[in-house]
Amino acid sequence: MVEVEWSDGGVSSFPYVWLRDNCQCPQCFKPDSCSRLVLMSDLDVNVSPVRAESQARGGLLWVEWSDGHQSHYDWQWLKERCFSPHAMSERERAWQRKTQLWGAEITHDLPKADFPVLLTDDRALYDFLVILDSVGLVLVQNVPCDVGQVERLANRVAFLKQTSGFGKEFAVVNKSKPGSDMAYTSAKLGLHTDLNYYNYKPGVQMLHCIEQTKGEGGDNSLVDGFNAAHQLKEENPDAFRLLTTLKVAFRHVGVDYQKYIHKQRQNIIRLNDQDEIQSISYSDPTRASILDMPADQVQPFYDALKAFNTTMHLPGNCVRLKMAAGEMMVFDNTRVLHGRSAYSPDSGTRHLQGGYMDWDDVYSRMRVLEMELGIEG
Ligand code: OGA
Ligand code: ZN
Ligand code: ZN
């Protein structure tokens, strides 16, 4: 390894192979594509330098390799890539989501954003996305009451994710021919996340109220699924273990935007490789009837599902919100469960517009905004 002693203290070690692989010269790296040009086929992974020295002029580490190739590295660039445990744990912190759990207490203090401001003010857009990431729910207000506003917001952030059931921006109304999705009726929808039968289910969901029913019902329930899962882990570790380990299939077959046959297996509560709760996939209507588990696991599995369902429905966990025309809920579909109470199809029209985005594109937009606005990420 090349050892670097910093003038302000500390020593960093940079393995030879890593230095050679990350040579920043124009033959090895193309800055405008942000791409490495060194191919693994051509890389000698046992490479070693014949000389390495600090070049005062230009402030560079200069390395000459046994094949005659020469590399130089900017000190600041190297420092940002330091392999020390301290530097690694700092970088690890930056990868962590800054999740804020919530329950019903958030009802009277819902994070809000103003639609016209989001469309014109980059800082407001950034702040909105930060809250969407940490809280998982924002109520956007002053949205014009016509079709196309979901797509306008999506295009300001990134773009809409198309799905075979819903297309791009879709109307959630009580249809005389509801097609294949329960959302297109006036029936109650239990707490759920959408599109669990996708491998990459959309991360962000928007529901924009254009017209609310004039009668009873039609209000939404929202639950922080991460919070409910944490409670389940505390109170019923066996149930938590089952829901984090058993694979459950979701399937949906029908004709809406397109003819589709979707199926996918998920853990109801998915953990990441550090055993942190990563996503929730829950929907009673589309949970498949084929259960790929031994028969003696079935009763414990149902007990676990019931326990999770009971936890999410605790009054302390449930936010109830009857959107008014001109409001739009934007929420994290990998975390927040949503439901709808039944309404009467005879009490006037209820019309929501829906759409989805992917978190990767939302995060990318946040990073671009950070750069443009000079915000420390
Ligand atoms: C949906 C949905 C809720 C509602 O379209 O995914 O859950 O309030 N709709 O109609
Ligand atoms: Zn090079
Ligand atoms: Zn839904």
PDB file of N, CA and C in Angstrom, residues 21-22 29 51 149 180 197 203 261 288 292 317 328 339 349 367:
ATOM      1  N   ASP A  21      -6.435   0.982 -10.359  1.00  0.00           N
ATOM      2  CA  ASP A  21      -7.792   0.880 -10.915  1.00  0.00           C
ATOM      3  C   ASP A  21      -8.448   2.256 -11.002  1.00  0.00           C
ATOM      4  N   ASN A  22      -8.053   3.151 -10.097  1.00  0.00           N
ATOM      5  CA  ASN A  22      -8.694   4.459 -10.031  1.00  0.00           C
ATOM      6  C   ASN A  22      -7.796   5.591 -10.515  1.00  0.00           C
ATOM      7  N   PHE A  29      -9.635   7.322 -17.085  1.00  0.00           N
ATOM      8  CA  PHE A  29     -10.895   7.837 -16.537  1.00  0.00           C
ATOM      9  C   PHE A  29     -11.425   8.936 -17.441  1.00  0.00           C
ATOM     10  N   ARG A  51       7.725   3.700  -8.222  1.00  0.00           N
ATOM     11  CA  ARG A  51       7.969   4.927  -7.436  1.00  0.00           C
ATOM     12  C   ARG A  51       6.651   5.570  -7.040  1.00  0.00           C
ATOM     13  N   GLN A 149     -52.081  17.384 -12.676  1.00  0.00           N
ATOM     14  CA  GLN A 149     -51.242  18.029 -11.655  1.00  0.00           C
ATOM     15  C   GLN A 149     -50.251  17.034 -11.039  1.00  0.00           C
ATOM     16  N   SER A 180     -60.000  -4.244 -12.976  1.00  0.00           N
ATOM     17  CA  SER A 180     -59.500  -5.273 -12.081  1.00  0.00           C
ATOM     18  C   SER A 180     -59.053  -4.742 -10.729  1.00  0.00           C
ATOM     19  N   TYR A 197     -46.906  -6.748  -5.939  1.00  0.00           N
ATOM     20  CA  TYR A 197     -46.613  -7.812  -6.916  1.00  0.00           C
ATOM     21  C   TYR A 197     -45.587  -7.369  -7.950  1.00  0.00           C
ATOM     22  N   GLY A 203     -41.748   3.658  -5.360  1.00  0.00           N
ATOM     23  CA  GLY A 203     -41.392   4.120  -4.019  1.00  0.00           C
ATOM     24  C   GLY A 203     -42.265   5.236  -3.499  1.00  0.00           C
ATOM     25  N   ILE A 261     -50.409 -10.056 -15.871  1.00  0.00           N
ATOM     26  CA  ILE A 261     -50.325 -11.160 -14.903  1.00  0.00           C
ATOM     27  C   ILE A 261     -49.066 -10.889 -14.092  1.00  0.00           C
ATOM     28  N   ALA A 288     -51.420 -13.733  -2.360  1.00  0.00           N
ATOM     29  CA  ALA A 288     -51.775 -14.936  -3.129  1.00  0.00           C
ATOM     30  C   ALA A 288     -52.302 -16.034  -2.214  1.00  0.00           C
ATOM     31  N   ASP A 292     -46.273 -20.779  -0.119  1.00  0.00           N
ATOM     32  CA  ASP A 292     -45.146 -21.718  -0.223  1.00  0.00           C
ATOM     33  C   ASP A 292     -44.486 -21.910   1.135  1.00  0.00           C
ATOM     34  N   ASN A 317     -51.669   4.729  16.177  1.00  0.00           N
ATOM     35  CA  ASN A 317     -50.829   4.632  14.975  1.00  0.00           C
ATOM     36  C   ASN A 317     -51.471   5.210  13.723  1.00  0.00           C
ATOM     37  N   MET A 328     -53.261  17.089  -2.120  1.00  0.00           N
ATOM     38  CA  MET A 328     -52.585  15.907  -2.682  1.00  0.00           C
ATOM     39  C   MET A 328     -51.728  15.270  -1.586  1.00  0.00           C
ATOM     40  N   GLY A 339     -55.242   3.457   3.413  1.00  0.00           N
ATOM     41  CA  GLY A 339     -56.532   2.799   3.238  1.00  0.00           C
ATOM     42  C   GLY A 339     -57.583   3.854   2.954  1.00  0.00           C
ATOM     43  N   THR A 349     -69.700  12.698  -7.083  1.00  0.00           N
ATOM     44  CA  THR A 349     -68.470  12.062  -7.580  1.00  0.00           C
ATOM     45  C   THR A 349     -67.365  12.179  -6.550  1.00  0.00           C
ATOM     46  N   ARG A 367     -30.022  15.127  -4.762  1.00  0.00           N
ATOM     47  CA  ARG A 367     -28.569  15.369  -4.798  1.00  0.00           C
ATOM     48  C   ARG A 367     -28.231  16.491  -5.773  1.00  0.00           C
TER      49      ARG A 367
END
